[in-house]
Coordinates of C-alpha atoms and ligand atoms in Angstrom, one line a residue:
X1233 CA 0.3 -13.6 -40.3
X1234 CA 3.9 -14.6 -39.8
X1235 CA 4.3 -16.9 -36.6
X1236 CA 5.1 -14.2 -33.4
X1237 CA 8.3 -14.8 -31.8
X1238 CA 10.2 -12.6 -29.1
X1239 CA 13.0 -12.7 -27.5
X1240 CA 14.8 -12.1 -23.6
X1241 CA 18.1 -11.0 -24.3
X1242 CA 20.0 -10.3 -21.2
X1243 CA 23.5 -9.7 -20.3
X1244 CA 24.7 -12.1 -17.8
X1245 CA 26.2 -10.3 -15.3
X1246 CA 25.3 -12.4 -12.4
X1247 CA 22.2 -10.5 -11.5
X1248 CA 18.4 -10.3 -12.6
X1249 CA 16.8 -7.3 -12.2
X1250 CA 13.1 -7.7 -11.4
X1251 CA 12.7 -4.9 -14.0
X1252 CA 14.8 -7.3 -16.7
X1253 CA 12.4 -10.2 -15.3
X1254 CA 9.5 -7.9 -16.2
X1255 CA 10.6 -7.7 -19.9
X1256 CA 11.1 -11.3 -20.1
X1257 CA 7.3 -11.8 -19.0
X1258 CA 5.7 -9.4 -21.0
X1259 CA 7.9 -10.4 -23.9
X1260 CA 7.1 -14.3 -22.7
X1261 CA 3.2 -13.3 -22.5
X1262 CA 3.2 -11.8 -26.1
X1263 CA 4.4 -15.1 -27.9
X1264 CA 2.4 -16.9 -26.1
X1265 CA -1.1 -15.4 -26.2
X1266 CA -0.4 -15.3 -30.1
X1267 CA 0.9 -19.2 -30.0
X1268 CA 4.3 -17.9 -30.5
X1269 CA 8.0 -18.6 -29.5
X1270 CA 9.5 -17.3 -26.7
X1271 CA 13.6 -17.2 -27.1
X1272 CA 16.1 -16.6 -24.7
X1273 CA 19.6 -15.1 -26.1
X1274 CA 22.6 -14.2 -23.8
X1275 CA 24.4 -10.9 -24.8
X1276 CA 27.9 -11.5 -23.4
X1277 CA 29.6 -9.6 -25.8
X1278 CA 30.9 -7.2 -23.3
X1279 CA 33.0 -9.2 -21.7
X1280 CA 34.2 -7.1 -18.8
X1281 CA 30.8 -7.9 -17.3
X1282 CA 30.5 -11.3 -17.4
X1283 CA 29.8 -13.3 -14.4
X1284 CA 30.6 -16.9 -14.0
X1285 CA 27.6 -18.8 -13.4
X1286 CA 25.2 -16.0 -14.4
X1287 CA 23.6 -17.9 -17.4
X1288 CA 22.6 -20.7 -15.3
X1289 CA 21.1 -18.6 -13.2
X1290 CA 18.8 -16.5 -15.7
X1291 CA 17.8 -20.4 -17.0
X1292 CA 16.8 -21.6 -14.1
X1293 CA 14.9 -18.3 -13.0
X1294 CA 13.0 -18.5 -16.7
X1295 CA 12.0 -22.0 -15.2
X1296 CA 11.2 -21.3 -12.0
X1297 CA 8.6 -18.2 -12.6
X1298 CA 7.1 -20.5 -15.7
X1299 CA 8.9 -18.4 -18.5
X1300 CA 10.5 -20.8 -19.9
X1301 CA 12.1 -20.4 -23.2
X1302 CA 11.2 -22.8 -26.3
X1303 CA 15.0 -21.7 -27.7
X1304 CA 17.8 -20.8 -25.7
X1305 CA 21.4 -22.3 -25.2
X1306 CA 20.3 -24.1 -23.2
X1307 CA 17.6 -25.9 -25.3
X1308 CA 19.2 -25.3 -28.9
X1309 CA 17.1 -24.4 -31.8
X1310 CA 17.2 -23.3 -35.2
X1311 CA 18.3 -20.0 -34.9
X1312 CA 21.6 -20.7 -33.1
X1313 CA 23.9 -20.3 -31.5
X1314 CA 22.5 -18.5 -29.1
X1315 CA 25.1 -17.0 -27.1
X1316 CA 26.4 -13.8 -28.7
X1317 CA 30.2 -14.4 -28.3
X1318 CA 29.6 -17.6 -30.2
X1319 CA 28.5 -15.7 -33.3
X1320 CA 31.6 -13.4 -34.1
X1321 CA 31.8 -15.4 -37.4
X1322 CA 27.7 -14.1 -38.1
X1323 CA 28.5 -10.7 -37.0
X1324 CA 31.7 -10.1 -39.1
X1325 CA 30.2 -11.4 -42.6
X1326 CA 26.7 -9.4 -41.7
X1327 CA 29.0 -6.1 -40.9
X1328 CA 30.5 -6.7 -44.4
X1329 CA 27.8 -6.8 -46.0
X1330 CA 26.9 -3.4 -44.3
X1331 CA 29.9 -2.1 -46.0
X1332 CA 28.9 -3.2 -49.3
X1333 CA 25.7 -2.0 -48.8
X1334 CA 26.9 1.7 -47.9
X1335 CA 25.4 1.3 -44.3
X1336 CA 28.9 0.8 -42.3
X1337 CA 32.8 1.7 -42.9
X1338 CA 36.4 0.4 -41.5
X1339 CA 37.5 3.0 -39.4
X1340 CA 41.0 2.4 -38.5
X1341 CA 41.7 5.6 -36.2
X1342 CA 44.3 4.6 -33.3
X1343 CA 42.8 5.4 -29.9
X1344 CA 45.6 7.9 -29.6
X1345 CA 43.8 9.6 -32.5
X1346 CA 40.4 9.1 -30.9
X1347 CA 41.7 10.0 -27.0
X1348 CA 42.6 13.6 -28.5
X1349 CA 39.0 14.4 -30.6
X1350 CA 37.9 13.3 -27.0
X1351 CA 39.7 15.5 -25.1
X1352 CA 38.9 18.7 -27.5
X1353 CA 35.5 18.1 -27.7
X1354 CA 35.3 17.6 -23.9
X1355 CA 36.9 21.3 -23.5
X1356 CA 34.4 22.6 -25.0
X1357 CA 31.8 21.0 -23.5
X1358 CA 30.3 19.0 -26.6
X1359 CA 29.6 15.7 -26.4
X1360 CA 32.2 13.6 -28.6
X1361 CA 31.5 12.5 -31.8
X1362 CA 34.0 10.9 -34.4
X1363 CA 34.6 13.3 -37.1
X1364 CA 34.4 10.8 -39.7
X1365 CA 38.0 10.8 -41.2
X1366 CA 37.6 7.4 -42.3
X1367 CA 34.2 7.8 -44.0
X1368 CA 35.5 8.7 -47.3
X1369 CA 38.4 6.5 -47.8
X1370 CA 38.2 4.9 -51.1
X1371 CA 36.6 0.8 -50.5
X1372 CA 39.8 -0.7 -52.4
X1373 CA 42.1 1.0 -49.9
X1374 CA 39.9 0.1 -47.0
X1375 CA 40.0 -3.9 -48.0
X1376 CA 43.5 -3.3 -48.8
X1377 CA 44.7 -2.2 -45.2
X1378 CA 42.2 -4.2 -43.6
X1379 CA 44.2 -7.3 -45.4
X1380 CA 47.4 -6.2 -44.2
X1381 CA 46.3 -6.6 -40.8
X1382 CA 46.0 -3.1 -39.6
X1383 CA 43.3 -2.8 -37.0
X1384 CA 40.2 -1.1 -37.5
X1385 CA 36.2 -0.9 -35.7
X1386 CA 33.7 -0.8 -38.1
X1387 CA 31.6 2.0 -38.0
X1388 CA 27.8 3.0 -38.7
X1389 CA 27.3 5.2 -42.0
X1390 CA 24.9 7.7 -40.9
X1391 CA 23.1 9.9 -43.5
X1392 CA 24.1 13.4 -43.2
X1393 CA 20.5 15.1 -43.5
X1394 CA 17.4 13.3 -43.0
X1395 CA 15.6 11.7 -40.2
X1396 CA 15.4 8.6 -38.9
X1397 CA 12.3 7.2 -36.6
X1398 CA 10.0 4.6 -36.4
X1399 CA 6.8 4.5 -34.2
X1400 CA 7.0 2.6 -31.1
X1401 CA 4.1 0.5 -29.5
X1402 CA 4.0 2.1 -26.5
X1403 CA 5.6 5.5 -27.0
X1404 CA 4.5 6.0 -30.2
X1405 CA 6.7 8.1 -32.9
X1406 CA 10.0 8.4 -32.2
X1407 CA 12.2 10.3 -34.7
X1408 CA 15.9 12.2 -34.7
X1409 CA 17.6 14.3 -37.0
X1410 CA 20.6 12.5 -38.9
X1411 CA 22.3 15.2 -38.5
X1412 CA 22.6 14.7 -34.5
X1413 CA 24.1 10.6 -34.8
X1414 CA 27.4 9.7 -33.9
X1415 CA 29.2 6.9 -36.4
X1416 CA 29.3 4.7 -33.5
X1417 CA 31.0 1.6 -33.7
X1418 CA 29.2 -1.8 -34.9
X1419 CA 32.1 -3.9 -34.8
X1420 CA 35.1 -3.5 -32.3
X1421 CA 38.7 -4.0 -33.0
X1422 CA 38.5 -7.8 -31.5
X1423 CA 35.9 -8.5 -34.2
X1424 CA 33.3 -9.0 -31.3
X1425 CA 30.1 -6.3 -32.2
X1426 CA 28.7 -3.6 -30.1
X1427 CA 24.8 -4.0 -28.6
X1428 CA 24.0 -1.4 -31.5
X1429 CA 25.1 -3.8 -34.3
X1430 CA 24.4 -7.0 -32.5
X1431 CA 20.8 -6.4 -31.4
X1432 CA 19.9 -5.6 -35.3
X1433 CA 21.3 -8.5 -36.9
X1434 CA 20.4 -11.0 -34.2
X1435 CA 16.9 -10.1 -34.0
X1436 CA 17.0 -10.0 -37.8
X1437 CA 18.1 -13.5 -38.0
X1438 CA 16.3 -15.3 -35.3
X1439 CA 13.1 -13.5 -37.2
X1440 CA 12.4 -11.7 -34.0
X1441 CA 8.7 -10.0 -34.9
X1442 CA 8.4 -7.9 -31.4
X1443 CA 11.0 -6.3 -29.7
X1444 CA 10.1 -6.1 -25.8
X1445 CA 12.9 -4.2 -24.3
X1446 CA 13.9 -1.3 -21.8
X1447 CA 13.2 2.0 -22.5
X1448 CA 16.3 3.1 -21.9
X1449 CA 16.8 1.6 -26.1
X1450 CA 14.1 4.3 -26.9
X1451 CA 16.5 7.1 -27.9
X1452 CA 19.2 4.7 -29.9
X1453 CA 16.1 3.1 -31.7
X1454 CA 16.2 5.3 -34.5
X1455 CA 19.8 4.3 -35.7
X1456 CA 19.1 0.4 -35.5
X1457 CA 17.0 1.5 -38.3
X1458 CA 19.3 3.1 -40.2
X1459 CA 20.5 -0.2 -40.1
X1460 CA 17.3 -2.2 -41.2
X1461 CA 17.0 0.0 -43.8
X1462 CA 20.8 -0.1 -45.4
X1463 CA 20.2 -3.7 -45.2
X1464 CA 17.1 -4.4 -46.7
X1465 CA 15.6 -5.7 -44.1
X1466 CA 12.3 -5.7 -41.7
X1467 CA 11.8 -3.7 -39.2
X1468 CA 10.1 -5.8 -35.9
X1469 CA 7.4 -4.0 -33.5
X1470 CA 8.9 -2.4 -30.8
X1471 CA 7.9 -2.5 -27.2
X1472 CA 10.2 -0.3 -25.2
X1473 CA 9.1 -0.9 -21.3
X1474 CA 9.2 2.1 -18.9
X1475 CA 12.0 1.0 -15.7
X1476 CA 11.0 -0.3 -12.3
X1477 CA 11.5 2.7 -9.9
X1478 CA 11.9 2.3 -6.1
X1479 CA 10.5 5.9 -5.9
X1480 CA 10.2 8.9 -8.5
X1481 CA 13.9 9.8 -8.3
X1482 CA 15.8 6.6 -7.7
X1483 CA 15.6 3.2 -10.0
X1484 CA 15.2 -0.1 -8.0
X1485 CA 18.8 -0.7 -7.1
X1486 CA 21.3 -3.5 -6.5
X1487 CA 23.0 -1.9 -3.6
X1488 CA 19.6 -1.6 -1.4
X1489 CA 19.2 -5.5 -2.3
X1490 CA 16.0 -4.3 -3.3
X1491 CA 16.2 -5.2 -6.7
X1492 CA 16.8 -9.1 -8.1
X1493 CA 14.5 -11.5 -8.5
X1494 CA 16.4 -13.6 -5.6
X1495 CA 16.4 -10.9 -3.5
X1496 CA 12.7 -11.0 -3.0
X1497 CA 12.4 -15.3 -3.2
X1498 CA 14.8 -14.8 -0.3
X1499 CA 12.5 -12.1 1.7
X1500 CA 10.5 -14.6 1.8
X1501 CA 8.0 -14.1 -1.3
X1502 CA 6.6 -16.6 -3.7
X1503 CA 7.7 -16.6 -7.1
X1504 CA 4.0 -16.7 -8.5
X1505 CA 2.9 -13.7 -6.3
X1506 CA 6.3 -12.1 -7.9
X1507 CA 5.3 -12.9 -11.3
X1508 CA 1.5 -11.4 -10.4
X1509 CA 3.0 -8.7 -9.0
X1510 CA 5.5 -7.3 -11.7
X1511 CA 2.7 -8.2 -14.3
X1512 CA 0.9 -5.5 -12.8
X1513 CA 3.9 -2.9 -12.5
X1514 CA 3.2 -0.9 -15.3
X1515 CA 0.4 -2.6 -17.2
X1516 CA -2.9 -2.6 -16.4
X1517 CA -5.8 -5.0 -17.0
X1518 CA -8.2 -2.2 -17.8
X1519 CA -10.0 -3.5 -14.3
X1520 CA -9.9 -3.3 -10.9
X1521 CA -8.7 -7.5 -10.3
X1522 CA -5.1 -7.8 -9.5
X1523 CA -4.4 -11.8 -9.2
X1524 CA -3.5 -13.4 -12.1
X1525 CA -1.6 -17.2 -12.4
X1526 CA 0.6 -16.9 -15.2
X1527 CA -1.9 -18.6 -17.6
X1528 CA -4.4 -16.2 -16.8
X1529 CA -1.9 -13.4 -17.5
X1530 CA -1.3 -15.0 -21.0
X1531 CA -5.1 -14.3 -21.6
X1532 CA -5.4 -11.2 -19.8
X1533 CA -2.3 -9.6 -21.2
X1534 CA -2.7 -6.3 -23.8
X1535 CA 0.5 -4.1 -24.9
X1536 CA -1.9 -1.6 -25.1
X1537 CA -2.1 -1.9 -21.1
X1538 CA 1.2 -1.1 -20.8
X1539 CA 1.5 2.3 -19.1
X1540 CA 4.5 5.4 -20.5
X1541 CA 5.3 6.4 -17.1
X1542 CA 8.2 4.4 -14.6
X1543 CA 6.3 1.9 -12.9
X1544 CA 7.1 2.7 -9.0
X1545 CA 7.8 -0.7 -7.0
X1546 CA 5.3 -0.8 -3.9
X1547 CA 6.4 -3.3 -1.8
X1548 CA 3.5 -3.2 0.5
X1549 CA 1.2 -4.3 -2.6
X1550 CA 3.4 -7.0 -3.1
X1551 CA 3.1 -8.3 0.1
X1552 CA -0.6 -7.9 0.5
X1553 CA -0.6 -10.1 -3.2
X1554 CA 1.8 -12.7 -1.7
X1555 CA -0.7 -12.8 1.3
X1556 CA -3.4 -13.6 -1.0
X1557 CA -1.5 -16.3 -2.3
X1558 CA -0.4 -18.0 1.3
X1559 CA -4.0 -17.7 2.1
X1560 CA -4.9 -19.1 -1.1
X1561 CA -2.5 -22.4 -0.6
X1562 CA -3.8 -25.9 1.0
X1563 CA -1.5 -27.0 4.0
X1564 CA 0.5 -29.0 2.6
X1565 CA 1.4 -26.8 0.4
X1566 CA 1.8 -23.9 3.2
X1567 CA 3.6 -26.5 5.1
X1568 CA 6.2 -27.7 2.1
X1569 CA 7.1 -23.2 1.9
X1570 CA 7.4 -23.5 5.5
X1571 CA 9.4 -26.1 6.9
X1572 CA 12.7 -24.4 6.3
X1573 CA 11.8 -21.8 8.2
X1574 CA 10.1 -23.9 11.2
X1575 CA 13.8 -25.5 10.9
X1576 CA 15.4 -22.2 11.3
X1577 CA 12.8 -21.0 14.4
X1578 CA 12.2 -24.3 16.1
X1579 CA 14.6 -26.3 18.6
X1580 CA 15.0 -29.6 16.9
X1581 CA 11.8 -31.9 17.7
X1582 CA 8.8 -33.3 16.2
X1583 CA 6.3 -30.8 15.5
X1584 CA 2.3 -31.0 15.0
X1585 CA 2.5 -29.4 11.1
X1586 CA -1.1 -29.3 10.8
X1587 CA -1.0 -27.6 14.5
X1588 CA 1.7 -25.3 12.7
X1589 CA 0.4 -24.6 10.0
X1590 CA -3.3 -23.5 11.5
X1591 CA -1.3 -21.0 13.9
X1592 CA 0.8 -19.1 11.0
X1593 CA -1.1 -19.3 7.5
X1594 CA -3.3 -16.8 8.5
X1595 CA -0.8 -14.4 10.1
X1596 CA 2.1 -14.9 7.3
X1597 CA 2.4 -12.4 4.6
X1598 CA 5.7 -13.5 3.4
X1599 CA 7.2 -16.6 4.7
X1600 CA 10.1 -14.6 6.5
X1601 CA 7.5 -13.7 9.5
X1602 CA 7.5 -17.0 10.1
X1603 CA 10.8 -17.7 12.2
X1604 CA 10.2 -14.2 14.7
X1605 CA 6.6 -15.5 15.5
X1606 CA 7.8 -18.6 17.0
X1607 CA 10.9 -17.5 18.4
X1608 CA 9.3 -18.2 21.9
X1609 CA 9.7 -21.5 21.1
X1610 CA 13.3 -21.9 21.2
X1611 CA 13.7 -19.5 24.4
X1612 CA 10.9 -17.9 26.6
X1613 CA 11.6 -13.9 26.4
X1614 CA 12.5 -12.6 29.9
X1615 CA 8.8 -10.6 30.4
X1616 CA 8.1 -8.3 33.0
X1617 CA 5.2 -8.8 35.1
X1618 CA 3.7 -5.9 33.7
X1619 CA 3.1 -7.5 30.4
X1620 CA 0.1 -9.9 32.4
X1621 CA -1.7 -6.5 33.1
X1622 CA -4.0 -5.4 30.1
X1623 CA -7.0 -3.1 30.3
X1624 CA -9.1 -4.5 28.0
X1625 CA -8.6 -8.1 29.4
X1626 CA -9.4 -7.2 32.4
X1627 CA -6.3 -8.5 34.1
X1628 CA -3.5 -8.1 35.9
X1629 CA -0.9 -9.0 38.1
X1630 CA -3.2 -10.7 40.9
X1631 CA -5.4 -12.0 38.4
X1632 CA -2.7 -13.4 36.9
X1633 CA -1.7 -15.3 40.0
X1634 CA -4.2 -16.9 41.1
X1635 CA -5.4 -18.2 37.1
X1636 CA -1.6 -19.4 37.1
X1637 CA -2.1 -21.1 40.7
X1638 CA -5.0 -23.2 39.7
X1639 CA -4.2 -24.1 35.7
X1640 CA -0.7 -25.5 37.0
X1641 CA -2.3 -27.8 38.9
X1642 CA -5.5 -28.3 36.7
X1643 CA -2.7 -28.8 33.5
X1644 CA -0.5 -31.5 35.1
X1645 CA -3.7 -33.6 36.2
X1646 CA -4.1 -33.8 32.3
X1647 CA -3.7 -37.8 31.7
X1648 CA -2.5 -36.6 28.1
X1649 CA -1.2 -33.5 26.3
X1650 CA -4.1 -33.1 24.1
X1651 CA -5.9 -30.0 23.0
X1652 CA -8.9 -31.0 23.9
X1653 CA -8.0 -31.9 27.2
X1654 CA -5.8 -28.9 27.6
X1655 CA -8.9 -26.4 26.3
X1656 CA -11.6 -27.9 28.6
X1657 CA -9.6 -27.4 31.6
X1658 CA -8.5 -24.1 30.6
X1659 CA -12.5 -23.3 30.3
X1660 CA -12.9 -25.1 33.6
X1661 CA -11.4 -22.6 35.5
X1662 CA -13.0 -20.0 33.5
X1663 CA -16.3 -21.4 35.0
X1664 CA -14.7 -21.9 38.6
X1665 CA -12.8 -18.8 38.9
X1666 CA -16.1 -17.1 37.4
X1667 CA -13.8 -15.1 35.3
X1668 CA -14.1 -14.0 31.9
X1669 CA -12.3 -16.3 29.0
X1670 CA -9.5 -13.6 28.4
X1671 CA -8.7 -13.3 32.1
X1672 CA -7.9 -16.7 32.0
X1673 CA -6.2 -17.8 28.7
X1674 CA -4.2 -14.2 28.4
X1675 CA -2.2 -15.0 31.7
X1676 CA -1.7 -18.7 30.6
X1677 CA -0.7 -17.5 27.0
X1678 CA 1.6 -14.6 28.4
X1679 CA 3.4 -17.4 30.7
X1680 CA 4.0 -19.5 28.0
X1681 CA 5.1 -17.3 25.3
X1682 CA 6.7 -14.4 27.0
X1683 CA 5.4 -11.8 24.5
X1684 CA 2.1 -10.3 23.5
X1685 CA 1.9 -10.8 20.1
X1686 CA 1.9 -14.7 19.3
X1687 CA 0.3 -17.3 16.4
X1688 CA -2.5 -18.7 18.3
X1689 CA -4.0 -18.9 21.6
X1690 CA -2.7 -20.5 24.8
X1691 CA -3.6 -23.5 23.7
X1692 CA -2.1 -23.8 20.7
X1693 CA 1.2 -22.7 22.7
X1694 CA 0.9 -25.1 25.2
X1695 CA 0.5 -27.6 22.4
X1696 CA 3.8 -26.4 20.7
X1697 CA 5.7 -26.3 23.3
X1698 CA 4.4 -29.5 25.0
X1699 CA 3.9 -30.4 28.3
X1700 CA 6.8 -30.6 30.0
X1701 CA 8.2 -27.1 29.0
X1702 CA 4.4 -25.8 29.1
X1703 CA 4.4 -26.9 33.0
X1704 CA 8.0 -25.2 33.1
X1705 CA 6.8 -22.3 32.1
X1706 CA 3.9 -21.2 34.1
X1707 CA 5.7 -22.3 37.3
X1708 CA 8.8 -19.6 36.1
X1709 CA 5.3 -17.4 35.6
X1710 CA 4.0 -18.1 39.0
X1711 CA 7.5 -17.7 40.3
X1712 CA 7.5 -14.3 38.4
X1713 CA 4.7 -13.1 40.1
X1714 CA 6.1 -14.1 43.3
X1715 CA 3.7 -16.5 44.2
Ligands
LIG385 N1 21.4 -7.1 -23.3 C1 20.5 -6.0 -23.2 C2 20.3 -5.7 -21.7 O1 20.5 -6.6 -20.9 C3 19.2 -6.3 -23.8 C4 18.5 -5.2 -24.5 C5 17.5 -5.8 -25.4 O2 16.6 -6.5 -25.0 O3 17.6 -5.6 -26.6 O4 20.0 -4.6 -21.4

């Protein structure tokens, strides 16, 4: 069996679509389940999109998830260059050889020419297609005005009758009529190819064996055969990939910022719970488990998983996965993910991390909650009395009062800040006061944080916020309550 290798070929426009990341994995999990080689080509040959910086960035994403490419521009290899606009001189000999070969011709049309089959065909509502003027003109005359200097695209030779197809891994047949294919352009006027001519003769020469790519290539397929075929030459296994939907009418989409791979790092997810989760949009493992490192996916992976339909993007499943994954971490690993974001939340100071980290692991789904659980820190909210009154604590306003009376006092006995210290008096007064534990620590937590809904008990605030502000605090409480 030849040796597998596949290929990531994006366009560098600046932006990585978690759908386009989603073909590089699968395509990455193919070669590598089969011991293969995964290659990463740039496809800049349409060069009103390019974006500066744009290839570093799909490198160091490749490396970041794990999907890093064993050939690339980055890393060379033997099937260079692997940038398209460095392979004009490839292109232009292979599209000659197309000519010879019967597959291609030089069109030399003006646009002038071109602009007015447009326009007719437009007025009568057909969809353009060139009406082959140049098809027939005789090959000495062609190589004779293409030596002068006149400009000309070359141009795809499609047969007239016939059908062209070719079955598709996860599609399956795919066939058109001849008689329906434009003679599109392979080669433009600047001698740099089309994706229709490039694709062909670059995954023909880098020995590309599978073909993971969007399915929006389904339809076109067909003609890249008529290619193969005119030159002689294999044809790999495709693998066209449903899209990534955000719902069933509208495709994940830049403008939403719903859509790149650093879009979601930045909301605050983990690039292996991304990886886990776009393995899983629109391939199934055949059973019910759902987290899967990036080795395991190698195993796990099957093309014949791979499901017809548009995968729709759930971003509640992807944050339920990438709470699997923070649950999953040790705390020094939580802590390393979190420190940029105790930074952001926290007044400068020195912070128990292991205190920190016991308060938000378990209440962090993506590392974005972090800085609005602990924005009591930095400023206590200005409350209402009304927030120390809850049914099911049993307490309220006067409660309140007199547990805030007695743990000032009991708190700023402590001979050190220590949560020991801090919980046994708390439990004191829970003994004193004859008082149930909630009627006690919900008033202390409430004074110190401000808010309901906080990481951790009152102890675990006081601690954070240390004794001084901690003593602040429940005296602005008491003062609250008009004590
Ligand atoms: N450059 C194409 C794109 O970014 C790649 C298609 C392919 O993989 O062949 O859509």
């Amino acid at each position: 069996m030849p040796l597998v290798r596949t290929r990531f070929a994006p366009s560098p426009t600046g932006y990585l679509h978690i759908g386009g990341l989603r073909t590089a994995l699968y395509a990455y999990l193919i070669a590598k389940q089969r011991g293969g080689t995964f290659v990463l080509r740039i496809e800049d040959t349409d060069r009103e999109r390019l974006v500066e910086g744009a290839v570093e960035m799909i490198v160091r994403t490749l490396d970041e998830t794990g999907l890093v490419p064993d050939e690339g521009p980055h890393v060379g290899g033997p099937y260079g260059p692997y940038v398209q606009s460095e392979r004009r001189a490839i292109y232009r000999e292979q599209a000659e050889a197309l000519i010879e070969r019967g597959g291609a011709y030089r069109c030399f049309c003006t646009k002038d020419r071109l602009d007015a089959l447009r326009a007719k065909s437009e007025a009568r509502g057909e969809t353009f297609m060139y009406d082959r003027r140049c098809r027939d003109l005789p090959p000495e005359e062609s190589r004779a005005r293409a030596e002068a200097g006149e400009p000309f695209v070359v141009r795809q030779k499609v047969p007239e009758t016939g059908t062209a197809g070719f079955t598709d891994a996860i599609f399956g047949a795919v066939t058109v009529d001849n008689a329906t294919l434009d003679d599109g352009v392979l080669l433009k006027s600047d001698g740099l190819p089309t994706y229709n001519f490039a694709n062909v003769v670059d995954d023909h020469l880098m020995e590309i064996t599978h073909v993971v790519r969007g399915s929006e290539y389904l339809s076109s397929s067909p003609k890249y055969d008529l290619i193969y075929e005119a030159m002689g030459w294999e044809v790999p296994v495709y693998i066209h990939v449903p899209p990534v939907m955000r719902d069933a009418t509208h495709k994940l989409s830049k403008r939403e910022g719903d859509a790149s791979y650093d879009d979601f790092i930045q909301k605050g997810y983990l690039k292996e719970a991304v990886i886990n989760y776009i393995a899983l949009l629109g391939w199934s493992p055949g059973t019910t488990r759902e987290k899967f490192t990036l080795h395991e996916l190698v195993e796990a992976f099957d093309v014949s998983g791979i499901n017809k339909a548009p995968a729709i993007f759930d971003p509640d499943k992807l944050t339920w996965l990438n709470a699997q994954y923070i649950r999953a971490m040790s705390p020094e690993e939580f802590t390393a993910h979190a420190r940029k974001y105790y930074e952001e939340a926290l007044p400068p100071g020195d912070y128990d991390e292991a205190l920190l980290c016991r308060m938000l692991q378990p209440r962090t789904e993506r590392f974005t909650d972090i800085p609005p659980q602990l924005d009591f820190v930095k400023a206590l909210p200005d409350y209402k009395t009304e927030l120390f009154v809850h049914k099911k604590m049993k307490t309220d306003e006067a409660v309140a009062r007199t547990v805030l009376e007695r743990a000032l006092p009991a708190l700023t006995a402590l001979g050190e800040w220590d949560e020991r210290l801090i919980h046994d008096a708390l439990f004191s007064l829970v003994k004193e006061l004859s008082m149930k534990n909630g009627q006690v620590l919900f008033p202390v937590r409430i004074a110190l944080c401000g808010k309901r809904v906080t990481p951790g008990g009152a102890v675990e605030a006081a601690l954070l916020l240390g004794r001084k502000e901690s003593l602040e605090r429940l005296r602005a409480g008491l003062d609250k309550l008009g004590a």
